[in-house]
Coordinates of C-alpha atoms in Angstrom, one line a residue:
M1228 CA -4.4 92.6 14.5
V1229 CA -3.7 90.9 11.3
K1230 CA -1.2 87.9 12.0
Q1231 CA 1.8 88.8 9.8
K1232 CA 4.2 86.4 8.8
L1233 CA 7.4 87.1 10.0
E1234 CA 10.5 87.2 7.4
L1235 CA 14.1 87.1 7.1
L1236 CA 15.5 89.2 4.2
S1237 CA 19.1 88.5 2.7
P1238 CA 21.1 90.4 0.2
A1239 CA 22.3 89.0 -3.1
G1240 CA 24.9 91.0 -5.0
D1241 CA 25.1 88.5 -7.8
A1242 CA 23.8 84.8 -8.4
E1243 CA 26.0 83.0 -6.1
C1244 CA 25.0 85.2 -3.4
L1245 CA 21.4 84.9 -4.3
E1246 CA 21.7 80.8 -4.2
A1247 CA 23.5 81.1 -0.9
A1248 CA 20.9 83.1 0.9
V1249 CA 17.9 80.9 -0.5
D1250 CA 20.2 77.6 0.3
F1251 CA 20.8 78.9 3.9
G1252 CA 17.2 79.7 5.2
C1253 CA 16.0 83.2 3.9
N1254 CA 12.4 83.9 3.2
A1255 CA 13.1 86.8 0.7
V1256 CA 15.9 88.3 -1.5
Y1257 CA 16.8 91.8 -2.3
L1258 CA 18.6 92.6 -5.5
G1259 CA 19.7 95.1 -8.0
G1260 CA 19.3 95.3 -11.5
K1261 CA 22.0 97.2 -13.9
S1262 CA 20.5 100.4 -13.5
Y1263 CA 18.5 102.1 -10.4
G1264 CA 20.0 100.2 -7.4
M1265 CA 22.2 101.7 -4.4
R1266 CA 24.8 99.1 -4.9
A1267 CA 26.3 100.1 -8.5
G1268 CA 29.7 98.4 -7.4
S1269 CA 28.1 95.2 -7.4
K1270 CA 27.9 92.7 -10.2
N1271 CA 23.9 93.1 -10.1
F1272 CA 21.6 91.6 -12.3
A1273 CA 20.7 91.7 -16.1
F1274 CA 16.9 90.7 -17.3
D1275 CA 17.8 87.4 -18.0
E1276 CA 20.0 86.8 -14.9
M1277 CA 17.0 88.2 -13.0
K1278 CA 14.7 86.0 -14.6
R1279 CA 16.9 82.9 -13.5
A1280 CA 17.4 84.2 -9.9
A1281 CA 13.6 84.7 -9.7
E1282 CA 13.0 81.0 -10.8
Y1283 CA 15.7 79.8 -8.2
A1284 CA 14.2 81.7 -5.4
H1285 CA 10.7 80.8 -6.1
A1286 CA 11.3 77.2 -6.3
A1287 CA 12.2 77.3 -2.8
N1288 CA 9.1 79.7 -2.0
V1289 CA 11.4 82.6 -1.5
K1290 CA 10.4 86.0 -2.4
V1291 CA 12.7 88.7 -4.5
Y1292 CA 12.8 92.3 -4.1
L1293 CA 14.4 94.8 -6.8
T1294 CA 16.1 97.7 -5.4
C1295 CA 15.1 101.0 -7.2
N1296 CA 15.9 103.2 -4.6
T1297 CA 18.4 105.6 -6.4
T1298 CA 17.5 109.5 -6.7
P1299 CA 17.1 109.5 -10.4
S1300 CA 17.3 112.4 -12.8
N1301 CA 15.0 113.6 -16.0
G1302 CA 16.8 110.9 -18.1
E1303 CA 16.9 108.3 -15.8
I1304 CA 12.9 108.4 -15.2
E1305 CA 12.5 108.5 -18.8
A1306 CA 14.1 105.3 -19.2
F1307 CA 12.6 103.7 -16.2
P1308 CA 9.2 102.3 -17.6
E1309 CA 10.9 99.9 -19.8
F1310 CA 13.4 99.0 -17.2
I1311 CA 10.4 98.0 -14.6
K1312 CA 8.5 96.3 -17.3
N1313 CA 11.5 94.1 -17.9
A1314 CA 11.8 93.3 -14.2
Q1315 CA 8.2 92.5 -13.6
S1316 CA 8.3 90.1 -16.6
A1317 CA 11.5 88.6 -15.1
G1318 CA 9.1 87.6 -12.0
I1319 CA 10.4 90.1 -9.5
D1320 CA 7.9 90.1 -6.4
A1321 CA 8.2 93.8 -5.3
A1322 CA 10.3 97.0 -5.8
I1323 CA 12.2 99.1 -3.4
V1324 CA 11.7 102.7 -4.0
C1325 CA 12.6 105.9 -2.5
D1326 CA 11.5 108.5 -5.2
L1327 CA 7.9 109.5 -5.6
G1328 CA 7.9 109.5 -9.4
I1329 CA 9.3 106.0 -9.7
M1330 CA 6.6 105.1 -7.4
S1331 CA 4.2 106.3 -9.9
L1332 CA 5.6 104.9 -12.9
I1333 CA 5.6 101.4 -11.0
K1334 CA 2.1 101.5 -10.4
Q1335 CA 1.3 102.6 -14.4
H1336 CA 3.9 100.2 -16.0
A1337 CA 4.5 97.3 -13.6
P1338 CA 1.1 97.0 -11.5
S1339 CA 1.8 93.2 -10.5
L1340 CA 4.5 94.6 -8.1
D1341 CA 4.3 95.4 -4.5
I1342 CA 5.8 98.6 -3.6
H1343 CA 8.5 98.8 -0.6
I1344 CA 9.5 102.2 0.8
S1345 CA 13.1 102.2 1.0
T1346 CA 15.3 103.2 4.2
Q1347 CA 16.6 106.0 1.8
V1348 CA 13.0 108.1 2.6
G1349 CA 13.8 108.1 6.1
V1350 CA 10.6 106.9 7.5
T1351 CA 10.8 107.7 11.3
N1352 CA 7.2 108.2 12.4
Y1353 CA 3.6 106.9 11.6
A1354 CA 2.1 110.0 9.9
A1355 CA 4.7 109.4 7.1
A1356 CA 3.9 105.8 7.1
N1357 CA 0.3 106.4 6.6
E1358 CA 0.6 108.7 3.8
L1359 CA 2.9 106.3 1.8
Y1360 CA 0.2 103.6 2.3
K1361 CA -2.5 105.7 0.9
L1362 CA 0.0 106.2 -2.3
G1363 CA 0.4 102.3 -2.6
A1364 CA 2.8 101.3 -0.3
K1365 CA 2.8 97.7 1.2
R1366 CA 5.8 98.3 3.4
I1367 CA 8.1 100.4 4.7
V1368 CA 11.8 100.0 5.5
L1369 CA 12.3 102.1 8.6
A1370 CA 15.3 104.5 8.8
R1371 CA 18.1 103.1 11.0
E1372 CA 17.6 105.8 13.6
T1373 CA 14.2 104.5 14.5
G1374 CA 14.0 103.2 18.2
I1375 CA 12.6 100.0 19.7
D1376 CA 9.4 102.5 21.4
E1377 CA 9.1 104.4 18.1
I1378 CA 8.7 101.3 16.1
K1379 CA 5.9 100.2 18.5
R1380 CA 4.0 103.4 18.2
I1381 CA 4.4 103.4 14.4
R1382 CA 2.9 99.8 14.5
E1383 CA -0.3 100.8 16.7
K1384 CA -0.7 103.9 14.3
I1385 CA -0.6 102.3 10.6
P1386 CA -2.9 99.9 9.0
E1387 CA -2.8 96.4 10.3
D1388 CA -1.7 95.0 6.8
M1389 CA 1.0 97.6 6.5
E1390 CA 4.4 95.7 7.0
I1391 CA 7.4 97.2 8.8
E1392 CA 11.0 96.1 7.8
A1393 CA 14.0 96.9 9.6
F1394 CA 18.0 96.7 9.1
V1395 CA 19.2 93.9 11.8
H1396 CA 22.8 93.1 10.6
G1397 CA 25.5 94.8 8.6
A1398 CA 27.2 98.3 7.9
M1399 CA 26.0 101.4 8.8
C1400 CA 26.2 105.0 7.5
V1401 CA 27.5 108.0 9.6
S1402 CA 25.0 110.1 7.7
F1403 CA 21.0 110.0 7.9
S1404 CA 20.2 106.7 6.3
G1405 CA 22.6 106.9 3.5
R1406 CA 21.6 110.3 2.3
C1407 CA 25.2 111.7 1.8
L1408 CA 27.1 113.9 -0.1
L1409 CA 30.6 113.4 1.1
S1410 CA 31.4 110.9 -1.6
A1411 CA 30.4 113.1 -4.4
Y1412 CA 32.1 115.8 -3.3
M1413 CA 35.4 114.3 -2.3
T1414 CA 35.6 111.7 -5.4
G1415 CA 32.8 112.7 -7.8
R1416 CA 30.8 109.4 -7.1
N1417 CA 27.7 110.0 -5.8
A1418 CA 26.5 108.0 -2.9
N1419 CA 22.7 108.5 -4.0
K1420 CA 23.3 106.8 -7.3
G1421 CA 25.0 103.7 -5.9
E1422 CA 28.3 104.9 -6.2
C1423 CA 29.5 105.8 -2.6
A1424 CA 33.4 105.7 -2.4
Q1425 CA 32.9 105.1 1.5
P1426 CA 34.9 108.3 2.5
C1427 CA 33.6 108.1 6.0
R1428 CA 35.8 105.0 6.3
W1429 CA 39.0 107.2 5.4
K1430 CA 41.5 108.3 8.2
Y1431 CA 41.4 112.3 8.9
S1432 CA 43.8 114.4 10.7
L1433 CA 43.3 118.5 11.3
V1434 CA 44.9 121.0 9.2
E1435 CA 45.2 124.9 10.1
E1436 CA 44.6 127.0 7.4
T1437 CA 48.0 129.0 7.4
R1438 CA 49.7 125.6 7.9
P1439 CA 48.7 123.7 5.2
D1440 CA 51.8 121.2 5.2
Q1441 CA 51.1 120.2 8.8
Y1442 CA 48.6 117.6 9.8
F1443 CA 47.5 117.3 13.5
P1444 CA 45.8 114.0 14.7
I1445 CA 42.4 114.5 16.1
S1446 CA 43.1 111.9 19.1
E1447 CA 45.9 111.7 21.4
D1448 CA 46.8 108.3 19.1
D1449 CA 49.6 109.4 16.8
N1450 CA 48.3 107.1 14.3
G1451 CA 45.5 109.5 13.5
T1452 CA 41.6 108.7 13.7
Y1453 CA 38.6 107.4 11.8
I1454 CA 36.1 110.2 12.9
L1455 CA 33.1 109.1 10.5
N1456 CA 33.9 105.1 10.4
A1457 CA 30.6 103.8 11.8
K1458 CA 30.1 100.3 13.9
D1459 CA 28.5 97.5 12.1
M1460 CA 24.9 96.8 13.7
C1461 CA 24.2 93.3 15.1
M1462 CA 20.9 92.6 16.6
I1463 CA 21.0 88.6 16.5
E1464 CA 20.5 88.5 20.6
H1465 CA 17.4 90.8 20.4
L1466 CA 15.1 89.8 17.7
D1467 CA 12.3 89.0 20.3
K1468 CA 12.1 92.5 21.0
L1469 CA 12.0 93.5 17.6
I1470 CA 9.1 91.0 16.9
D1471 CA 7.2 92.4 20.0
A1472 CA 7.8 96.0 18.5
G1473 CA 6.0 95.0 15.2
V1474 CA 8.8 94.3 12.7
T1475 CA 7.6 91.7 10.4
S1476 CA 10.8 91.6 8.1
F1477 CA 14.3 91.5 9.4
K1478 CA 17.0 92.6 6.9
I1479 CA 20.4 91.9 6.5
E1480 CA 22.7 94.7 5.0
G1481 CA 25.5 93.2 2.4
R1482 CA 24.6 93.7 -1.5
A1483 CA 28.3 94.1 -1.8
K1484 CA 29.5 91.0 0.2
S1485 CA 30.5 87.8 -0.4
A1486 CA 28.4 84.5 -0.8
Y1487 CA 30.1 83.2 2.2
Y1488 CA 29.1 86.3 4.2
V1489 CA 25.6 85.8 3.1
A1490 CA 25.7 82.1 3.7
T1491 CA 27.0 82.5 7.2
V1492 CA 25.1 85.6 8.2
T1493 CA 21.5 84.2 7.0
N1494 CA 22.2 80.8 8.6
A1495 CA 22.9 82.3 11.9
Y1496 CA 19.8 84.7 11.6
R1497 CA 17.5 82.1 10.3
I1498 CA 18.1 79.9 13.4
A1499 CA 18.1 83.2 15.6
L1500 CA 14.7 84.3 14.6
D1501 CA 13.1 80.8 14.8
C1502 CA 14.3 80.7 18.4
A1503 CA 12.9 84.4 18.9
K1504 CA 9.6 83.3 17.7
R1505 CA 9.5 80.3 19.8
R1506 CA 10.8 82.4 22.9
E1507 CA 13.9 79.7 22.9
P1508 CA 17.3 81.0 24.1
L1509 CA 19.9 81.6 21.3
P1510 CA 22.5 78.9 21.3
D1511 CA 26.1 80.1 21.8
W1512 CA 27.3 79.0 18.5
V1513 CA 24.8 81.1 16.9
N1514 CA 26.0 84.3 18.3
D1515 CA 29.4 83.2 17.6
E1516 CA 28.5 82.7 13.9
V1517 CA 28.7 86.5 13.2
Y1518 CA 32.2 86.9 14.2
N1519 CA 33.3 84.4 11.6
V1520 CA 32.6 86.7 8.8
S1521 CA 34.3 90.3 7.9
H1522 CA 33.0 92.9 10.4
R1523 CA 33.8 95.8 12.2
S1524 CA 32.8 96.4 16.1
Y1525 CA 29.4 95.5 16.7
C1526 CA 26.8 97.7 18.1
T1527 CA 22.8 97.6 18.3
G1528 CA 22.6 100.8 16.6
F1529 CA 20.0 103.2 17.6
Y1530 CA 17.4 100.6 18.8
F1531 CA 17.9 100.9 22.2
D1532 CA 20.6 103.4 23.3
S1533 CA 21.9 105.7 20.7
S1534 CA 25.2 106.0 22.7
D1535 CA 26.0 102.6 21.7
A1536 CA 25.9 103.6 17.9
K1537 CA 29.3 105.3 17.8
Q1538 CA 32.3 105.4 15.2
V1539 CA 35.4 103.1 15.4
Y1540 CA 38.1 105.7 15.7
E1541 CA 41.2 103.3 15.5
S1542 CA 40.6 101.6 12.2
S1543 CA 38.5 101.1 9.2
G1544 CA 39.4 97.5 8.9
Y1545 CA 37.7 94.4 9.3
D1546 CA 37.8 91.5 11.7
R1547 CA 36.8 87.9 11.2
S1548 CA 37.6 84.5 12.8
C1549 CA 37.4 82.2 9.8
D1550 CA 38.5 82.2 6.3
F1551 CA 36.2 80.4 3.3
V1552 CA 38.2 77.8 1.6
G1553 CA 35.7 75.7 -0.3
V1554 CA 32.2 74.7 -1.3
I1555 CA 31.2 71.2 -0.7
D1556 CA 29.9 69.8 -4.2
G1557 CA 29.0 66.2 -3.2
Y1558 CA 30.1 62.8 -1.5
E1559 CA 31.2 59.9 -3.4
D1560 CA 32.9 56.4 -2.2
G1561 CA 33.9 58.0 0.9
F1562 CA 35.6 61.2 -0.7
V1563 CA 34.0 64.7 0.0
L1564 CA 33.8 66.5 -3.6
L1565 CA 34.6 70.5 -3.2
T1566 CA 35.7 73.2 -5.2
Q1567 CA 38.6 75.2 -3.5
R1568 CA 38.3 79.1 -3.1
N1569 CA 41.1 80.0 -1.1
Y1570 CA 44.4 78.4 0.0
F1571 CA 44.4 75.9 3.0
T1572 CA 46.5 72.7 4.1
L1573 CA 45.0 69.9 5.5
D1574 CA 46.9 70.7 8.8
D1575 CA 44.7 73.5 8.9
D1576 CA 41.9 73.6 11.9
L1577 CA 38.8 73.3 9.3
E1578 CA 35.3 72.9 9.8
V1579 CA 32.2 72.7 7.7
L1580 CA 29.0 74.9 7.9
T1581 CA 26.0 73.1 6.6
P1582 CA 22.7 75.0 5.8
G1583 CA 20.5 75.4 8.9
G1584 CA 23.3 73.2 10.9
R1585 CA 26.0 74.3 13.3
P1586 CA 29.8 73.9 12.4
V1587 CA 31.2 70.5 12.4
K1588 CA 34.9 69.9 12.6
F1589 CA 36.4 68.6 9.5
H1590 CA 39.2 66.1 9.2
S1591 CA 40.8 64.4 6.3
D1592 CA 44.2 62.4 5.8
H1593 CA 44.0 62.5 1.9
L1594 CA 43.4 65.2 -0.3
Y1595 CA 43.5 64.8 -4.3
N1596 CA 43.5 67.6 -6.8
S1597 CA 41.9 67.6 -10.3
D1598 CA 44.6 65.2 -11.8
G1599 CA 44.1 62.4 -9.3
E1600 CA 47.5 63.6 -7.4
E1601 CA 47.7 63.4 -3.7
I1602 CA 48.6 66.9 -2.2
K1603 CA 48.7 68.6 1.2
V1604 CA 48.6 72.0 0.1
A1605 CA 45.4 73.1 -1.7
N1606 CA 46.3 76.4 -3.6
H1607 CA 44.6 76.8 -6.7
A1608 CA 41.4 78.9 -6.5
T1609 CA 38.3 77.0 -8.1
E1610 CA 40.0 73.5 -8.6
K1611 CA 38.2 70.5 -7.6
L1612 CA 39.4 68.4 -5.1
R1613 CA 38.7 65.3 -3.5
A1614 CA 39.0 64.7 0.4
A1615 CA 39.0 61.3 2.3
C1616 CA 36.1 62.0 4.8
D1617 CA 33.6 59.6 6.5
I1618 CA 30.8 62.3 6.9
E1619 CA 28.6 63.2 4.2
F1620 CA 28.0 66.8 4.1
P1621 CA 25.1 68.5 2.0
R1622 CA 25.8 69.9 -1.1
K1623 CA 26.7 73.8 -0.8
S1624 CA 27.9 73.4 2.5
I1625 CA 30.9 75.7 3.5
L1626 CA 34.5 74.7 4.2
R1627 CA 36.3 77.3 5.9
R1628 CA 39.4 77.6 8.3
I1629 CA 39.7 78.6 11.8
N1630 CA 42.0 81.4 12.2
K1631 CA 44.6 81.3 15.4
Q1632 CA 44.0 83.8 17.5

């Protein structure tokens, strides 16, 4: 069997997220252009931004994949050749697609790009994978409904050089791999065009036809229930099993998430994947990291027992143990130079997360603002600050506040 290199694939909703993913250890990033991607609400990348992103990533030996995975109309198809030629010129390595017409146009107009089949296609069996391979696909992104045993069978029955990508972390749709019309029906925003309003996260009650003003909760809790609100996936403790099943690319969901989220989760999965390859135990602090970003209740999706992939009925809100408060810019004459992102004080419980490292406690007795004035409270986002400290942290390390439980 062909020995395929394992890849950690991180999301990039904008340039800051892309740099965070690269700096904190991914092997590849996926991003969207201004059209044809499934995250229309993200900032995404114009072609000049895409070119700079590709240059930044390639300088670190990181690949860049472009999402072209909406379901396009005739008018959109007509505009696609120019779009994909510009993307190819920008330096993109592969396109993620779910439409056969888009796939055909990529082969005609951007032949240097590899073709990856999006999870939107819903590949759950080897027959589908093999047909897509014949059409020119290098990789399949499996539907989230595909269990470990099914992945093993797919790996055994597809060409050795065909890659398998699978989600390992992040939000999940309650519908079949994102093929959902609920958002379009209720809000006019089409999820399959990248405009999902996430009505599956909303709170619902029952109403009887002849009693239109009487709303009945769907559970015994009189606060109602969120019957469609799926848990988040977290496979950080099970990457070795996915490796054994034949997965070659380990995908983190989150092109609508912050740079802090991307950096923290990428850092944790980088260490976890390296441990899994060496068959070493996962350090406790790495597992803790996935709780330091905004998340819903975690589960392992459909990989083992589908009963684990239930909904969260009580709320659609997020939990997190830490708040992102600053980015380390450098070190000079005994001072950490940083850019503030959120409110913090020197009395807060602070720590620094470094690329490839574990969190380190941060303490400073003296903090100065951009005017050189000593302050105790940092409350101006993006202000440049200097904090006295005897530890020199790498640039782009993250300063965060640990929330009191």
